[in-house]
Amino acid sequence: MRAGIDPARVPPGQYVTDRFPVLHAGIVPTIDLENWDLKVDGLVAETKSYSLAQVKAMPTVDHTMDIHCVTKWSKLDTDWHGVRVVDFIDGLEIAPAATHVLVGAEHGFTANLPLEDFVRPENLLAWEFGGAELELEHGWPLRLVVPHLYFWKSVKWLRSFTFLAADQPGFWERNGYHMYGDPFKEQRYWGS
Ligand SMILES: Nc1nc2c(c(=O)[nH]1)N[C@H]1C(S)=C(S)[C@@H](COP(=O)(O)O)O[C@H]1N2
Ligand SMILES: [Mo]
């Protein structure tokens, strides 16, 4: 543990880094901004589609958060700018039957979240990191940031939210990663 870091902020089995590793399945996508949209479907009163301009016109915030990757790096005090998930969903009528969200990205990448974990106040739809436009490899033009779960739930190249009445595994969750992924409980893989 490095000096000056509160050990309570670093989950078991993690090391702290100042680097920002790039990790994802497959290749970095080519983004077609002309045809880009963010879709909301599933258990909502109305299926919706947002342009990037519409998302960016919502109230914005700056959040400083610690992030924890299942490959064991943690990064403390990362600065993000974007729209809070709670503000984004404010205009949606989510059906009471909805319990989970399947988050979708370019290339069909997905990650699942319980609804209550999705709507936490710190969670962001972010397009800036460290005071600068998000880099393509880190999820530009828009990524989800859900800091209390392992970082694979923080979907890069965001394209959709599907509200569901049951949990459904996403990409990594079908490939050995834990359905929930609490870093402080070391919920890395199936059975952990
Ligand atoms: N669309 C998409 N988002 C993704 C992934 C992915 O493969 N595709 N990988 C996840 C994983 S495993 C991690 S650790 C983080 C890495 O984010 P970074 O490359 O910005 O560090 O992105 C997450 N979001
Ligand atoms: Mo990861």
Tab-separated table of C-alpha atoms and ligand atoms in Angstrom:
chain	number	residue	atom	x	y	z
A	1	MET	CA	0.000	0.000	0.000
A	2	ARG	CA	1.345	3.412	-0.896
A	3	ALA	CA	1.710	6.123	1.708
A	4	GLY	CA	-1.184	8.484	2.118
A	5	ILE	CA	-3.839	6.145	0.772
A	6	ASP	CA	-6.693	5.201	3.059
A	7	PRO	CA	-6.582	1.384	2.915
A	8	ALA	CA	-10.353	1.238	3.415
A	9	ARG	CA	-10.754	2.660	-0.090
A	10	VAL	CA	-8.831	-0.157	-1.734
A	11	PRO	CA	-10.787	-3.426	-2.053
A	12	PRO	CA	-9.107	-6.732	-1.196
A	13	GLY	CA	-6.700	-8.033	-3.824
A	14	GLN	CA	-6.439	-4.685	-5.639
A	15	TYR	CA	-3.392	-2.453	-6.210
A	16	VAL	CA	-3.553	1.290	-6.797
A	17	THR	CA	-2.271	2.698	-10.063
A	18	ASP	CA	-1.970	6.163	-11.599
A	19	ARG	CA	-2.099	4.655	-15.061
A	20	PHE	CA	-5.366	4.182	-16.893
A	21	PRO	CA	-5.201	0.766	-18.512
A	22	VAL	CA	-7.402	0.125	-21.549
A	23	LEU	CA	-9.392	-3.106	-21.437
A	24	HIS	CA	-12.214	-4.432	-23.538
A	25	ALA	CA	-13.423	-7.386	-25.535
A	26	GLY	CA	-12.720	-7.131	-29.251
A	27	ILE	CA	-11.546	-4.054	-31.120
A	28	VAL	CA	-12.133	-0.350	-30.520
A	29	PRO	CA	-15.270	0.457	-32.518
A	30	THR	CA	-15.566	3.081	-35.223
A	31	ILE	CA	-18.211	5.531	-34.069
A	32	ASP	CA	-20.659	6.897	-36.611
A	33	LEU	CA	-21.839	10.043	-34.805
A	34	GLU	CA	-24.340	10.858	-37.579
A	35	ASN	CA	-26.298	7.723	-36.772
A	36	TRP	CA	-25.426	7.475	-33.086
A	37	ASP	CA	-28.283	7.180	-30.626
A	38	LEU	CA	-28.890	6.012	-27.096
A	39	LYS	CA	-31.904	3.724	-26.958
A	40	VAL	CA	-34.108	2.966	-23.989
A	41	ASP	CA	-36.396	-0.037	-24.289
A	42	GLY	CA	-37.838	-3.013	-22.432
A	43	LEU	CA	-40.088	-2.285	-19.451
A	44	VAL	CA	-40.614	1.421	-20.040
A	45	ALA	CA	-43.885	3.149	-20.951
A	46	GLU	CA	-42.340	4.249	-24.236
A	47	THR	CA	-39.268	3.157	-26.169
A	48	LYS	CA	-37.023	6.193	-26.614
A	49	SER	CA	-33.988	7.201	-28.578
A	50	TYR	CA	-31.701	10.101	-27.654
A	51	SER	CA	-29.132	11.933	-29.735
A	52	LEU	CA	-25.807	12.787	-28.142
A	53	ALA	CA	-26.840	16.459	-28.149
A	54	GLN	CA	-29.997	15.595	-26.217
A	55	VAL	CA	-28.010	13.720	-23.579
A	56	LYS	CA	-25.471	16.526	-23.266
A	57	ALA	CA	-28.268	19.104	-22.884
A	58	MET	CA	-29.380	17.460	-19.629
A	59	PRO	CA	-28.075	18.852	-16.299
A	60	THR	CA	-24.392	17.992	-15.942
A	61	VAL	CA	-22.218	17.281	-12.919
A	62	ASP	CA	-18.594	16.546	-12.033
A	63	HIS	CA	-18.004	13.470	-9.891
A	64	THR	CA	-14.748	12.235	-8.394
A	65	MET	CA	-14.799	8.474	-7.890
A	66	ASP	CA	-12.623	5.441	-7.211
A	67	ILE	CA	-12.732	2.715	-9.855
A	68	HIS	CA	-11.811	-0.946	-9.482
A	69	CYS	CA	-11.063	-3.325	-12.350
A	70	VAL	CA	-11.432	-7.062	-11.936
A	71	THR	CA	-7.879	-7.424	-13.354
A	72	LYS	CA	-6.823	-5.967	-9.974
A	73	TRP	CA	-6.010	-2.317	-10.614
A	74	SER	CA	-7.808	0.416	-8.756
A	75	LYS	CA	-7.608	4.099	-9.549
A	76	LEU	CA	-8.559	6.597	-6.870
A	77	ASP	CA	-10.071	10.063	-7.280
A	78	THR	CA	-10.845	9.827	-10.984
A	79	ASP	CA	-12.698	12.882	-12.310
A	80	TRP	CA	-15.694	12.423	-14.574
A	81	HIS	CA	-18.112	14.847	-16.185
A	82	GLY	CA	-21.506	13.956	-17.542
A	83	VAL	CA	-25.167	13.432	-16.750
A	84	ARG	CA	-26.241	11.519	-13.680
A	85	VAL	CA	-28.155	8.305	-14.399
A	86	VAL	CA	-30.887	9.534	-12.047
A	87	ASP	CA	-31.298	12.698	-14.095
A	88	PHE	CA	-31.243	10.793	-17.375
A	89	ILE	CA	-34.027	8.424	-16.289
A	90	ASP	CA	-36.100	11.243	-14.816
A	91	GLY	CA	-38.051	11.543	-18.070
A	92	LEU	CA	-38.733	7.806	-18.336
A	93	GLU	CA	-41.648	5.841	-16.979
A	94	ILE	CA	-39.978	2.650	-15.841
A	95	ALA	CA	-42.520	-0.101	-15.168
A	96	PRO	CA	-42.763	-1.243	-11.526
A	97	ALA	CA	-42.008	-4.782	-12.727
A	98	ALA	CA	-38.504	-3.763	-13.843
A	99	THR	CA	-35.801	-5.129	-11.546
A	100	HIS	CA	-32.695	-5.092	-13.766
A	101	VAL	CA	-31.060	-3.197	-16.599
A	102	LEU	CA	-29.087	-4.684	-19.446
A	103	VAL	CA	-26.669	-2.015	-20.651
A	104	GLY	CA	-25.692	-2.267	-24.313
A	105	ALA	CA	-22.758	-0.932	-26.323
A	106	GLU	CA	-21.385	-0.820	-29.855
A	107	HIS	CA	-20.500	-4.298	-31.132
A	108	GLY	CA	-23.213	-5.880	-28.951
A	109	PHE	CA	-21.246	-5.754	-25.679
A	110	THR	CA	-23.614	-5.905	-22.686
A	111	ALA	CA	-23.467	-5.776	-18.888
A	112	ASN	CA	-26.276	-6.395	-16.400
A	113	LEU	CA	-27.114	-4.398	-13.295
A	114	PRO	CA	-29.861	-4.548	-10.695
A	115	LEU	CA	-32.061	-1.485	-11.073
A	116	GLU	CA	-31.170	-0.238	-7.583
A	117	ASP	CA	-27.479	-0.318	-8.481
A	118	PHE	CA	-28.134	1.461	-11.770
A	119	VAL	CA	-29.944	4.383	-10.121
A	120	ARG	CA	-27.313	5.217	-7.505
A	121	PRO	CA	-26.716	8.992	-7.307
A	122	GLU	CA	-23.006	8.830	-8.178
A	123	ASN	CA	-23.494	6.909	-11.443
A	124	LEU	CA	-22.830	8.866	-14.618
A	125	LEU	CA	-23.255	8.872	-18.348
A	126	ALA	CA	-19.859	10.460	-18.899
A	127	TRP	CA	-18.101	12.124	-21.833
A	128	GLU	CA	-15.194	13.767	-20.031
A	129	PHE	CA	-12.439	12.208	-17.965
A	130	GLY	CA	-9.792	14.189	-16.081
A	131	GLY	CA	-11.052	17.467	-17.526
A	132	ALA	CA	-10.717	16.410	-21.159
A	133	GLU	CA	-12.955	14.800	-23.760
A	134	LEU	CA	-13.072	11.050	-23.145
A	135	GLU	CA	-10.641	9.178	-25.381
A	136	LEU	CA	-12.136	6.781	-27.907
A	137	GLU	CA	-10.400	3.806	-26.302
A	138	HIS	CA	-11.978	4.714	-22.939
A	139	GLY	CA	-15.488	4.800	-24.360
A	140	TRP	CA	-16.019	8.024	-26.316
A	141	PRO	CA	-18.531	9.448	-27.093
A	142	LEU	CA	-20.358	8.218	-23.987
A	143	ARG	CA	-19.721	5.652	-21.288
A	144	LEU	CA	-21.453	4.543	-18.166
A	145	VAL	CA	-19.589	4.907	-14.850
A	146	VAL	CA	-20.829	2.726	-11.971
A	147	PRO	CA	-17.973	2.974	-9.478
A	148	HIS	CA	-19.254	0.720	-6.683
A	149	LEU	CA	-19.058	-2.390	-8.898
A	150	TYR	CA	-16.090	-3.801	-10.826
A	151	PHE	CA	-15.325	-1.629	-13.799
A	152	TRP	CA	-16.560	-4.101	-16.418
A	153	LYS	CA	-20.061	-2.872	-15.498
A	154	SER	CA	-19.011	0.630	-16.604
A	155	VAL	CA	-19.899	0.088	-20.230
A	156	LYS	CA	-17.879	1.978	-22.826
A	157	TRP	CA	-19.348	3.129	-26.181
A	158	LEU	CA	-22.794	3.147	-24.621
A	159	ARG	CA	-25.816	2.638	-26.925
A	160	SER	CA	-28.753	1.216	-24.957
A	161	PHE	CA	-30.511	0.536	-21.692
A	162	THR	CA	-33.024	-2.334	-21.621
A	163	PHE	CA	-35.202	-2.597	-18.528
A	164	LEU	CA	-36.000	-6.184	-17.539
A	165	ALA	CA	-38.158	-8.081	-15.039
A	166	ALA	CA	-35.342	-10.537	-14.258
A	167	ASP	CA	-31.571	-10.644	-14.202
A	168	GLN	CA	-29.920	-11.618	-17.470
A	169	PRO	CA	-26.164	-12.088	-17.821
A	170	GLY	CA	-24.234	-9.675	-20.038
A	171	PHE	CA	-21.106	-10.429	-22.048
A	172	TRP	CA	-18.564	-10.995	-19.265
A	173	GLU	CA	-21.188	-12.491	-16.963
A	174	ARG	CA	-21.772	-15.235	-19.548
A	175	ASN	CA	-18.022	-15.720	-19.761
A	176	GLY	CA	-17.133	-16.398	-16.166
A	177	TYR	CA	-17.508	-13.083	-14.386
A	178	HIS	CA	-19.749	-12.654	-11.371
A	179	MET	CA	-23.376	-11.587	-11.970
A	180	TYR	CA	-23.076	-8.709	-9.476
A	181	GLY	CA	-19.382	-7.840	-9.059
A	182	ASP	CA	-18.905	-6.102	-5.699
A	183	PRO	CA	-15.156	-5.357	-5.455
A	184	PHE	CA	-15.244	-5.139	-1.658
A	185	LYS	CA	-16.602	-8.704	-1.534
A	186	GLU	CA	-14.207	-9.841	-4.279
A	187	GLN	CA	-17.074	-11.033	-6.451
A	188	ARG	CA	-14.813	-11.521	-9.443
A	189	TYR	CA	-15.900	-14.791	-11.015
A	190	TRP	CA	-18.682	-17.367	-10.989
A	191	GLY	CA	-18.884	-18.926	-7.546
A	192	SER	CA	-16.887	-16.209	-5.782
B	1	LIG	N1	-18.324	-1.657	-24.583
B	1	LIG	C1	-17.477	-2.201	-23.711
B	1	LIG	N2	-17.368	-1.651	-22.483
B	1	LIG	C2	-16.533	-2.186	-21.574
B	1	LIG	C3	-15.779	-3.338	-21.869
B	1	LIG	C4	-15.929	-3.914	-23.159
B	1	LIG	O1	-15.309	-4.936	-23.502
B	1	LIG	N3	-16.775	-3.303	-24.063
B	1	LIG	N4	-14.934	-3.878	-20.918
B	1	LIG	C5	-15.151	-3.494	-19.521
B	1	LIG	C6	-14.006	-3.807	-18.709
B	1	LIG	S1	-13.667	-5.452	-18.427
B	1	LIG	C7	-13.263	-2.838	-18.075
B	1	LIG	S2	-12.093	-3.207	-16.927
B	1	LIG	C8	-13.464	-1.420	-18.398
B	1	LIG	C9	-12.160	-0.830	-18.815
B	1	LIG	O2	-12.309	0.533	-19.083
B	1	LIG	P1	-11.030	1.340	-19.555
B	1	LIG	O3	-10.541	0.673	-20.823
B	1	LIG	O4	-11.495	2.740	-19.768
B	1	LIG	O5	-10.018	1.208	-18.459
B	1	LIG	O6	-14.400	-1.223	-19.442
B	1	LIG	C10	-15.534	-2.030	-19.357
B	1	LIG	N5	-16.441	-1.595	-20.356
B	2	MO	MO	-12.200	-5.425	-16.560
